Amino acid sequence: MSKIGLTTTVPVEVIYAAGDTPVDLNNIFISDTREAMLRIEEAELAGYPRNVCGWIKGLYATALKSPEIKKIVAVTQGDCSNTHALMETWSEEGIEIIPFAFPYDRDGDMLRLQLEKLITALGTTWDQVREQKVRLDQVRQLAWEIDRLTWQENQVRGFENHLHLVSCSDFNGDPEGFARDLEGFIAEAREREPLNLQFKGRKKRELRLGFMGVPPIMPDLYNFLEEHGARVVFNEVQRQFSMPFATEDIVEQYQLYTYPYNVFGRIEDVAQEAERRQLDGLIHYTQSFCYRQIEDLIVRRRLDYPILNLEGENPTGLDARSKMRLESFLQMLRD
């Protein structure tokens, strides 16, 4: 059994079916913000340009700091265009790269072919993959319950929702252990009084926000919002990592998964959840130097909600400008 790195969410059922352990490099990179900044500096010292996404630089150095990871499944279509060069620099360092591509048009035959290639590369079978899907879906149902407790029962904070859903990308390398953690958290959350955050002692209900975009590189965002009387009750991409779809077909599951495909499917998902969760506004987070910043134009045209575009670059926490913009956005929602 070996550890296999991931650049983003991929069909982890295949990795577990092969007897290996998936490791989402993003989660390792961002788990300690002080160390995360060091990883970015190491990538820049190795030759990565400053005007490259902080996540890409962080992933590069994190993998090199993890000698137990000899292979990485890298998404060549459906994530970041910089991943191509990232793969090449890893290859130069002796890491084996296994490419995986989500077809842009969600074509089922092409997606099945990509799954077949991954199954062959890792030496497993479709039957074993289906067994792992049943196993992992049981864990995903616990993550769905945490999400429900967030927006329906108001017993879970925004960062807690983010943390548990984003971890569904690799199940922390131990699905059963992760399930026990989720069960323990659910039991604790159900004992809580419903949250109703207040700002400066005002007797008004909290603002309910949605977070659209890749998980933020500055996780202190959630606490900052709650200190100002607003709570994130919808984390778009993190929720997608939990595969919130009732289907037994693994190909259909990764067709329904919105993140790797065009922005229009994501917008449809956000619109449905925004109405269901009664959102007051949306934060559309984009990473500095990322092509997804262009998509903000379409997001604003298609979603009939107040939207703040928030840009992040490094894991150093919210800067003063971002805090001022967030405060102004929240005040506008209250007014």
mmCIF file of C-alpha atoms in Angstrom:
data_model
loop_
_atom_site.group_PDB
_atom_site.id
_atom_site.type_symbol
_atom_site.label_atom_id
_atom_site.label_comp_id
_atom_site.label_asym_id
_atom_site.label_seq_id
_atom_site.Cartn_x
_atom_site.Cartn_y
_atom_site.Cartn_z
ATOM 1 C CA MET A 1 0.000 0.000 0.000
ATOM 2 C CA SER A 2 1.338 3.410 -0.976
ATOM 3 C CA LYS A 3 0.282 7.020 -0.575
ATOM 4 C CA ILE A 4 -0.857 8.729 -3.767
ATOM 5 C CA GLY A 5 -1.047 12.514 -3.909
ATOM 6 C CA LEU A 6 -3.982 14.430 -5.394
ATOM 7 C CA THR A 7 -4.064 17.912 -6.907
ATOM 8 C CA THR A 8 -7.851 18.118 -6.467
ATOM 9 C CA THR A 9 -10.834 15.815 -6.015
ATOM 10 C CA VAL A 10 -10.645 12.787 -8.324
ATOM 11 C CA PRO A 11 -12.416 9.399 -8.229
ATOM 12 C CA VAL A 12 -10.792 8.277 -4.968
ATOM 13 C CA GLU A 13 -12.824 5.060 -5.134
ATOM 14 C CA VAL A 14 -10.224 3.828 -7.639
ATOM 15 C CA ILE A 15 -7.298 4.616 -5.343
ATOM 16 C CA TYR A 16 -8.893 2.866 -2.370
ATOM 17 C CA ALA A 17 -9.848 -0.079 -4.606
ATOM 18 C CA ALA A 18 -6.166 -0.471 -5.503
ATOM 19 C CA GLY A 19 -5.285 -0.703 -1.803
ATOM 20 C CA ASP A 20 -3.571 2.684 -1.796
ATOM 21 C CA THR A 21 -4.191 5.798 0.294
ATOM 22 C CA PRO A 22 -5.143 9.107 -1.346
ATOM 23 C CA VAL A 23 -3.580 12.268 0.070
ATOM 24 C CA ASP A 24 -5.038 15.621 -0.953
ATOM 25 C CA LEU A 25 -1.961 17.833 -1.135
ATOM 26 C CA ASN A 26 -4.120 20.951 -0.767
ATOM 27 C CA ASN A 27 -5.212 19.903 2.710
ATOM 28 C CA ILE A 28 -1.648 19.174 3.838
ATOM 29 C CA PHE A 29 -0.403 22.477 2.410
ATOM 30 C CA ILE A 30 -2.991 24.695 4.103
ATOM 31 C CA SER A 31 -3.229 22.865 7.454
ATOM 32 C CA ASP A 32 -0.593 25.156 9.022
ATOM 33 C CA THR A 33 -0.652 28.687 7.620
ATOM 34 C CA ARG A 34 2.871 29.497 8.831
ATOM 35 C CA GLU A 35 4.300 26.396 7.163
ATOM 36 C CA ALA A 36 2.140 27.071 4.094
ATOM 37 C CA MET A 37 3.854 30.405 3.488
ATOM 38 C CA LEU A 38 7.222 28.674 3.755
ATOM 39 C CA ARG A 39 6.128 26.207 1.051
ATOM 40 C CA ILE A 40 5.290 29.094 -1.268
ATOM 41 C CA GLU A 41 8.676 30.690 -0.632
ATOM 42 C CA GLU A 42 10.407 27.363 -1.342
ATOM 43 C CA ALA A 43 8.610 27.086 -4.694
ATOM 44 C CA GLU A 44 9.644 30.620 -5.620
ATOM 45 C CA LEU A 45 13.257 29.895 -4.647
ATOM 46 C CA ALA A 46 13.103 26.818 -6.897
ATOM 47 C CA GLY A 47 12.093 29.046 -9.807
ATOM 48 C CA TYR A 48 8.309 29.373 -9.719
ATOM 49 C CA PRO A 49 7.274 32.916 -10.748
ATOM 50 C CA ARG A 50 5.729 35.208 -8.154
ATOM 51 C CA ASN A 51 2.670 35.776 -10.364
ATOM 52 C CA VAL A 52 1.564 32.134 -10.199
ATOM 53 C CA CYS A 53 -1.323 30.894 -8.046
ATOM 54 C CA GLY A 54 -0.344 30.344 -4.418
ATOM 55 C CA TRP A 55 -2.049 26.952 -4.382
ATOM 56 C CA ILE A 56 0.106 25.723 -7.291
ATOM 57 C CA LYS A 57 3.325 26.829 -5.600
ATOM 58 C CA GLY A 58 2.174 25.332 -2.326
ATOM 59 C CA LEU A 59 1.327 21.986 -3.917
ATOM 60 C CA TYR A 60 4.712 21.802 -5.644
ATOM 61 C CA ALA A 61 6.731 22.273 -2.460
ATOM 62 C CA THR A 62 4.366 20.207 -0.284
ATOM 63 C CA ALA A 63 4.815 17.160 -2.507
ATOM 64 C CA LEU A 64 8.600 17.516 -2.374
ATOM 65 C CA LYS A 65 8.408 17.739 1.430
ATOM 66 C CA SER A 66 6.463 14.447 1.505
ATOM 67 C CA PRO A 67 8.987 11.744 0.494
ATOM 68 C CA GLU A 68 6.416 8.977 1.078
ATOM 69 C CA ILE A 69 4.433 10.273 -1.925
ATOM 70 C CA LYS A 70 5.947 8.738 -5.047
ATOM 71 C CA LYS A 71 2.887 9.067 -7.307
ATOM 72 C CA ILE A 72 0.413 11.884 -7.901
ATOM 73 C CA VAL A 73 -2.911 11.811 -9.728
ATOM 74 C CA ALA A 74 -3.018 15.201 -11.442
ATOM 75 C CA VAL A 75 -6.119 16.606 -13.140
ATOM 76 C CA THR A 76 -5.182 17.815 -16.618
ATOM 77 C CA GLN A 77 -8.665 19.031 -17.567
ATOM 78 C CA GLY A 78 -11.314 20.358 -15.225
ATOM 79 C CA ASP A 79 -9.155 22.183 -12.701
ATOM 80 C CA CYS A 80 -6.242 24.589 -13.136
ATOM 81 C CA SER A 81 -4.364 25.156 -16.400
ATOM 82 C CA ASN A 82 -1.158 25.652 -14.389
ATOM 83 C CA THR A 83 -1.362 21.992 -13.358
ATOM 84 C CA HIS A 84 0.299 20.995 -16.646
ATOM 85 C CA ALA A 85 3.539 22.786 -15.792
ATOM 86 C CA LEU A 86 3.230 21.652 -12.172
ATOM 87 C CA MET A 87 3.150 18.034 -13.378
ATOM 88 C CA GLU A 88 6.273 18.584 -15.464
ATOM 89 C CA THR A 89 8.230 20.106 -12.593
ATOM 90 C CA TRP A 90 7.230 17.185 -10.372
ATOM 91 C CA SER A 91 8.298 14.731 -13.066
ATOM 92 C CA GLU A 92 11.653 16.484 -13.168
ATOM 93 C CA GLU A 93 11.986 15.693 -9.457
ATOM 94 C CA GLY A 94 11.283 11.980 -10.023
ATOM 95 C CA ILE A 95 7.615 11.833 -9.003
ATOM 96 C CA GLU A 96 5.408 9.587 -11.144
ATOM 97 C CA ILE A 97 2.426 11.453 -12.590
ATOM 98 C CA ILE A 98 -0.885 9.758 -13.378
ATOM 99 C CA PRO A 99 -3.052 12.129 -15.470
ATOM 100 C CA PHE A 100 -6.830 12.286 -15.166
ATOM 101 C CA ALA A 101 -9.147 14.472 -17.237
ATOM 102 C CA PHE A 102 -12.765 15.464 -16.663
ATOM 103 C CA PRO A 103 -14.303 15.965 -20.151
ATOM 104 C CA TYR A 104 -15.402 19.578 -20.597
ATOM 105 C CA ASP A 105 -18.827 18.618 -21.980
ATOM 106 C CA ARG A 106 -19.464 15.948 -19.286
ATOM 107 C CA ASP A 107 -19.516 13.251 -21.953
ATOM 108 C CA GLY A 108 -20.262 9.957 -20.171
ATOM 109 C CA ASP A 109 -18.265 7.771 -22.573
ATOM 110 C CA MET A 110 -15.171 9.962 -22.253
ATOM 111 C CA LEU A 111 -15.485 10.023 -18.473
ATOM 112 C CA ARG A 112 -15.855 6.242 -18.371
ATOM 113 C CA LEU A 113 -12.706 5.962 -20.501
ATOM 114 C CA GLN A 114 -10.787 8.164 -18.069
ATOM 115 C CA LEU A 115 -11.954 6.000 -15.173
ATOM 116 C CA GLU A 116 -10.920 2.895 -17.105
ATOM 117 C CA LYS A 117 -7.436 4.326 -17.671
ATOM 118 C CA LEU A 118 -7.084 5.179 -13.980
ATOM 119 C CA ILE A 119 -8.274 1.706 -12.980
ATOM 120 C CA THR A 120 -5.695 0.140 -15.313
ATOM 121 C CA ALA A 121 -2.897 2.443 -14.126
ATOM 122 C CA LEU A 122 -3.501 1.520 -10.492
ATOM 123 C CA GLY A 123 -4.113 -2.188 -11.135
ATOM 124 C CA THR A 124 -7.639 -2.641 -9.835
ATOM 125 C CA THR A 125 -11.057 -3.603 -11.266
ATOM 126 C CA TRP A 126 -14.505 -2.080 -11.787
ATOM 127 C CA ASP A 127 -16.031 -4.461 -9.242
ATOM 128 C CA GLN A 128 -13.563 -3.353 -6.576
ATOM 129 C CA VAL A 129 -14.216 0.285 -7.449
ATOM 130 C CA ARG A 130 -17.976 -0.212 -7.047
ATOM 131 C CA GLU A 131 -17.383 -1.820 -3.647
ATOM 132 C CA GLN A 132 -15.413 1.236 -2.573
ATOM 133 C CA LYS A 133 -18.159 3.552 -3.784
ATOM 134 C CA VAL A 134 -20.616 1.812 -1.441
ATOM 135 C CA ARG A 135 -18.075 2.126 1.381
ATOM 136 C CA LEU A 136 -17.359 5.818 0.791
ATOM 137 C CA ASP A 137 -20.988 6.790 0.214
ATOM 138 C CA GLN A 138 -21.739 5.734 3.791
ATOM 139 C CA VAL A 139 -19.168 8.262 4.987
ATOM 140 C CA ARG A 140 -20.441 10.933 2.589
ATOM 141 C CA GLN A 141 -23.917 10.661 4.099
ATOM 142 C CA LEU A 142 -22.445 11.825 7.409
ATOM 143 C CA ALA A 143 -20.930 14.850 5.663
ATOM 144 C CA TRP A 144 -24.327 15.617 4.131
ATOM 145 C CA GLU A 145 -25.827 15.583 7.618
ATOM 146 C CA ILE A 146 -23.248 18.120 8.811
ATOM 147 C CA ASP A 147 -24.191 20.304 5.868
ATOM 148 C CA ARG A 148 -27.889 19.993 6.765
ATOM 149 C CA LEU A 149 -27.163 20.874 10.392
ATOM 150 C CA THR A 150 -25.394 23.987 9.092
ATOM 151 C CA TRP A 151 -28.183 25.543 7.055
ATOM 152 C CA GLN A 152 -31.360 23.899 8.354
ATOM 153 C CA GLU A 153 -30.772 23.461 12.086
ATOM 154 C CA ASN A 154 -28.214 26.296 12.410
ATOM 155 C CA GLN A 155 -26.011 24.226 14.724
ATOM 156 C CA VAL A 156 -22.752 24.247 12.715
ATOM 157 C CA ARG A 157 -20.407 27.144 12.026
ATOM 158 C CA GLY A 158 -19.124 28.060 8.574
ATOM 159 C CA PHE A 159 -15.547 26.925 9.134
ATOM 160 C CA GLU A 160 -16.700 23.623 10.651
ATOM 161 C CA ASN A 161 -18.808 23.017 7.561
ATOM 162 C CA HIS A 162 -15.862 23.905 5.319
ATOM 163 C CA LEU A 163 -13.414 21.664 7.167
ATOM 164 C CA HIS A 164 -15.554 18.527 7.218
ATOM 165 C CA LEU A 165 -16.771 18.827 3.625
ATOM 166 C CA VAL A 166 -13.392 19.690 2.119
ATOM 167 C CA SER A 167 -11.899 16.617 3.808
ATOM 168 C CA CYS A 168 -14.155 14.409 1.683
ATOM 169 C CA SER A 169 -11.613 14.795 -1.121
ATOM 170 C CA ASP A 170 -9.490 12.038 0.478
ATOM 171 C CA PHE A 171 -11.411 11.103 3.688
ATOM 172 C CA ASN A 172 -8.223 11.953 5.589
ATOM 173 C CA GLY A 173 -6.729 8.735 4.218
ATOM 174 C CA ASP A 174 -8.866 6.633 6.569
ATOM 175 C CA PRO A 175 -12.601 6.465 5.723
ATOM 176 C CA GLU A 176 -13.593 4.582 8.875
ATOM 177 C CA GLY A 177 -11.578 6.867 11.134
ATOM 178 C CA PHE A 178 -12.973 9.900 9.341
ATOM 179 C CA ALA A 179 -16.503 8.507 9.768
ATOM 180 C CA ARG A 180 -15.959 8.198 13.523
ATOM 181 C CA ASP A 181 -14.800 11.813 13.652
ATOM 182 C CA LEU A 182 -17.886 12.926 11.723
ATOM 183 C CA GLU A 183 -20.201 10.909 13.960
ATOM 184 C CA GLY A 184 -18.635 12.446 17.057
ATOM 185 C CA PHE A 185 -18.978 15.933 15.646
ATOM 186 C CA ILE A 186 -22.622 15.355 14.640
ATOM 187 C CA ALA A 187 -23.478 14.132 18.139
ATOM 188 C CA GLU A 188 -21.858 17.233 19.642
ATOM 189 C CA ALA A 189 -23.491 19.641 17.173
ATOM 190 C CA ARG A 190 -26.971 18.246 17.785
ATOM 191 C CA GLU A 191 -26.653 19.223 21.454
ATOM 192 C CA ARG A 192 -26.000 22.868 20.614
ATOM 193 C CA GLU A 193 -28.480 25.688 20.748
ATOM 194 C CA PRO A 194 -29.249 27.103 17.273
ATOM 195 C CA LEU A 195 -26.764 29.809 16.312
ATOM 196 C CA ASN A 196 -27.931 33.389 15.879
ATOM 197 C CA LEU A 197 -24.828 35.524 15.615
ATOM 198 C CA GLN A 198 -25.163 39.167 16.600
ATOM 199 C CA PHE A 199 -23.092 42.150 15.553
ATOM 200 C CA LYS A 200 -22.356 44.820 18.146
ATOM 201 C CA GLY A 201 -25.195 43.580 20.331
ATOM 202 C CA ARG A 202 -27.902 44.183 17.745
ATOM 203 C CA LYS A 203 -31.029 42.078 18.227
ATOM 204 C CA LYS A 204 -31.298 41.220 14.548
ATOM 205 C CA ARG A 205 -30.963 37.828 12.921
ATOM 206 C CA GLU A 206 -27.578 36.849 11.535
ATOM 207 C CA LEU A 207 -26.788 37.282 7.858
ATOM 208 C CA ARG A 208 -26.782 34.026 5.901
ATOM 209 C CA LEU A 209 -24.040 33.874 3.282
ATOM 210 C CA GLY A 210 -22.992 31.538 0.521
ATOM 211 C CA PHE A 211 -19.360 30.980 -0.414
ATOM 212 C CA MET A 212 -18.792 30.297 -4.111
ATOM 213 C CA GLY A 213 -15.439 29.311 -5.571
ATOM 214 C CA VAL A 214 -12.426 27.245 -4.607
ATOM 215 C CA PRO A 215 -11.786 26.809 -0.865
ATOM 216 C CA PRO A 216 -10.141 29.999 0.442
ATOM 217 C CA ILE A 217 -6.406 30.193 0.994
ATOM 218 C CA MET A 218 -7.122 32.305 4.106
ATOM 219 C CA PRO A 219 -9.361 30.202 6.393
ATOM 220 C CA ASP A 220 -9.682 33.026 8.959
ATOM 221 C CA LEU A 221 -12.363 34.413 6.621
ATOM 222 C CA TYR A 222 -15.079 32.395 8.376
ATOM 223 C CA ASN A 223 -14.290 33.638 11.872
ATOM 224 C CA PHE A 224 -14.053 37.215 10.630
ATOM 225 C CA LEU A 225 -17.527 36.995 9.115
ATOM 226 C CA GLU A 226 -19.005 35.494 12.288
ATOM 227 C CA GLU A 227 -17.435 38.218 14.408
ATOM 228 C CA HIS A 228 -19.431 40.621 12.230
ATOM 229 C CA GLY A 229 -22.755 38.811 12.552
ATOM 230 C CA ALA A 230 -22.662 36.755 9.334
ATOM 231 C CA ARG A 231 -22.388 32.990 8.885
ATOM 232 C CA VAL A 232 -21.557 30.954 5.806
ATOM 233 C CA VAL A 233 -24.310 28.342 5.451
ATOM 234 C CA PHE A 234 -23.318 27.228 1.948
ATOM 235 C CA ASN A 235 -19.828 26.270 0.787
ATOM 236 C CA GLU A 236 -20.225 25.524 -2.907
ATOM 237 C CA VAL A 237 -17.118 23.573 -3.927
ATOM 238 C CA GLN A 238 -16.573 21.965 -0.528
ATOM 239 C CA ARG A 239 -20.130 20.600 -0.691
ATOM 240 C CA GLN A 240 -19.409 19.231 -4.161
ATOM 241 C CA PHE A 241 -16.419 17.346 -2.734
ATOM 242 C CA SER A 242 -18.920 15.371 -0.648
ATOM 243 C CA MET A 243 -20.684 14.199 -3.843
ATOM 244 C CA PRO A 244 -24.191 15.135 -2.644
ATOM 245 C CA PHE A 245 -25.938 12.987 -5.230
ATOM 246 C CA ALA A 246 -28.118 9.911 -4.717
ATOM 247 C CA THR A 247 -26.780 7.655 -7.465
ATOM 248 C CA GLU A 248 -25.288 4.166 -7.491
ATOM 249 C CA ASP A 249 -23.465 4.779 -10.794
ATOM 250 C CA ILE A 250 -19.941 6.093 -10.274
ATOM 251 C CA VAL A 251 -19.774 7.544 -13.797
ATOM 252 C CA GLU A 252 -22.999 9.467 -13.204
ATOM 253 C CA GLN A 253 -21.667 10.611 -9.824
ATOM 254 C CA TYR A 254 -18.657 12.291 -11.421
ATOM 255 C CA GLN A 255 -20.862 13.722 -14.170
ATOM 256 C CA LEU A 256 -23.081 15.387 -11.563
ATOM 257 C CA TYR A 257 -20.024 16.761 -9.726
ATOM 258 C CA THR A 258 -20.085 20.374 -10.929
ATOM 259 C CA TYR A 259 -16.638 21.794 -10.171
ATOM 260 C CA PRO A 260 -14.602 20.375 -13.112
ATOM 261 C CA TYR A 261 -17.047 21.457 -15.792
ATOM 262 C CA ASN A 262 -18.272 24.796 -17.151
ATOM 263 C CA VAL A 263 -19.423 27.588 -14.894
ATOM 264 C CA PHE A 264 -23.064 27.366 -15.998
ATOM 265 C CA GLY A 265 -23.649 24.067 -14.177
ATOM 266 C CA ARG A 266 -22.065 25.532 -11.066
ATOM 267 C CA ILE A 267 -24.275 28.618 -11.264
ATOM 268 C CA GLU A 268 -27.384 26.435 -11.539
ATOM 269 C CA ASP A 269 -26.324 24.514 -8.429
ATOM 270 C CA VAL A 270 -25.594 27.731 -6.513
ATOM 271 C CA ALA A 271 -28.945 29.258 -7.507
ATOM 272 C CA GLN A 272 -30.853 26.204 -6.259
ATOM 273 C CA GLU A 273 -28.987 26.072 -2.960
ATOM 274 C CA ALA A 274 -29.178 29.842 -2.436
ATOM 275 C CA GLU A 275 -32.967 29.696 -2.626
ATOM 276 C CA ARG A 276 -33.216 26.578 -0.471
ATOM 277 C CA ARG A 277 -30.907 28.006 2.215
ATOM 278 C CA GLN A 278 -32.417 31.514 2.088
ATOM 279 C CA LEU A 279 -29.141 33.309 1.493
ATOM 280 C CA ASP A 280 -28.801 37.051 1.958
ATOM 281 C CA GLY A 281 -25.749 37.318 -0.280
ATOM 282 C CA LEU A 282 -22.815 35.522 -1.889
ATOM 283 C CA ILE A 283 -19.058 35.819 -1.640
ATOM 284 C CA HIS A 284 -17.466 34.758 -4.923
ATOM 285 C CA TYR A 285 -13.897 33.862 -4.008
ATOM 286 C CA THR A 286 -11.212 33.786 -6.685
ATOM 287 C CA GLN A 287 -7.503 33.110 -6.398
ATOM 288 C CA SER A 288 -4.994 35.684 -7.623
ATOM 289 C CA PHE A 289 -3.664 34.943 -11.128
ATOM 290 C CA CYS A 290 -6.459 32.406 -11.752
ATOM 291 C CA TYR A 291 -8.465 32.252 -14.978
ATOM 292 C CA ARG A 292 -11.631 31.748 -12.913
ATOM 293 C CA GLN A 293 -11.594 35.471 -12.134
ATOM 294 C CA ILE A 294 -13.013 35.973 -15.635
ATOM 295 C CA GLU A 295 -16.022 33.845 -14.708
ATOM 296 C CA ASP A 296 -17.115 36.459 -12.166
ATOM 297 C CA LEU A 297 -18.587 38.371 -15.113
ATOM 298 C CA ILE A 298 -20.966 35.475 -15.870
ATOM 299 C CA VAL A 299 -21.706 34.789 -12.211
ATOM 300 C CA ARG A 300 -22.916 38.373 -11.697
ATOM 301 C CA ARG A 301 -25.106 38.271 -14.790
ATOM 302 C CA ARG A 302 -26.757 34.970 -13.923
ATOM 303 C CA LEU A 303 -27.247 35.103 -10.153
ATOM 304 C CA ASP A 304 -29.804 37.541 -8.781
ATOM 305 C CA TYR A 305 -28.130 38.006 -5.387
ATOM 306 C CA PRO A 306 -25.805 40.617 -3.897
ATOM 307 C CA ILE A 307 -22.296 39.341 -4.710
ATOM 308 C CA LEU A 308 -18.884 40.351 -3.405
ATOM 309 C CA ASN A 309 -15.870 39.191 -5.394
ATOM 310 C CA LEU A 310 -13.072 38.453 -2.934
ATOM 311 C CA GLU A 311 -9.554 37.733 -4.138
ATOM 312 C CA GLY A 312 -6.932 35.824 -2.169
ATOM 313 C CA GLU A 313 -3.244 35.320 -2.894
ATOM 314 C CA ASN A 314 -1.261 33.912 0.039
ATOM 315 C CA PRO A 315 -2.092 32.023 3.270
ATOM 316 C CA THR A 316 -1.287 35.024 5.447
ATOM 317 C CA GLY A 317 -4.851 35.791 6.518
ATOM 318 C CA LEU A 318 -7.243 38.521 5.469
ATOM 319 C CA ASP A 319 -5.514 41.797 4.668
ATOM 320 C CA ALA A 320 -6.882 45.193 5.687
ATOM 321 C CA ARG A 321 -8.375 45.903 2.250
ATOM 322 C CA SER A 322 -10.286 42.611 2.210
ATOM 323 C CA LYS A 323 -11.598 43.229 5.733
ATOM 324 C CA MET A 324 -12.845 46.676 4.765
ATOM 325 C CA ARG A 325 -14.589 45.318 1.663
ATOM 326 C CA LEU A 326 -16.228 42.534 3.674
ATOM 327 C CA GLU A 327 -17.401 44.982 6.340
ATOM 328 C CA SER A 328 -18.884 47.266 3.671
ATOM 329 C CA PHE A 329 -20.614 44.325 1.978
ATOM 330 C CA LEU A 330 -22.172 43.154 5.240
ATOM 331 C CA GLN A 331 -23.323 46.685 6.071
ATOM 332 C CA MET A 332 -24.899 46.963 2.626
ATOM 333 C CA LEU A 333 -26.794 43.700 3.220
ATOM 334 C CA ARG A 334 -28.073 44.976 6.571
ATOM 335 C CA ASP A 335 -29.183 48.287 5.103
#
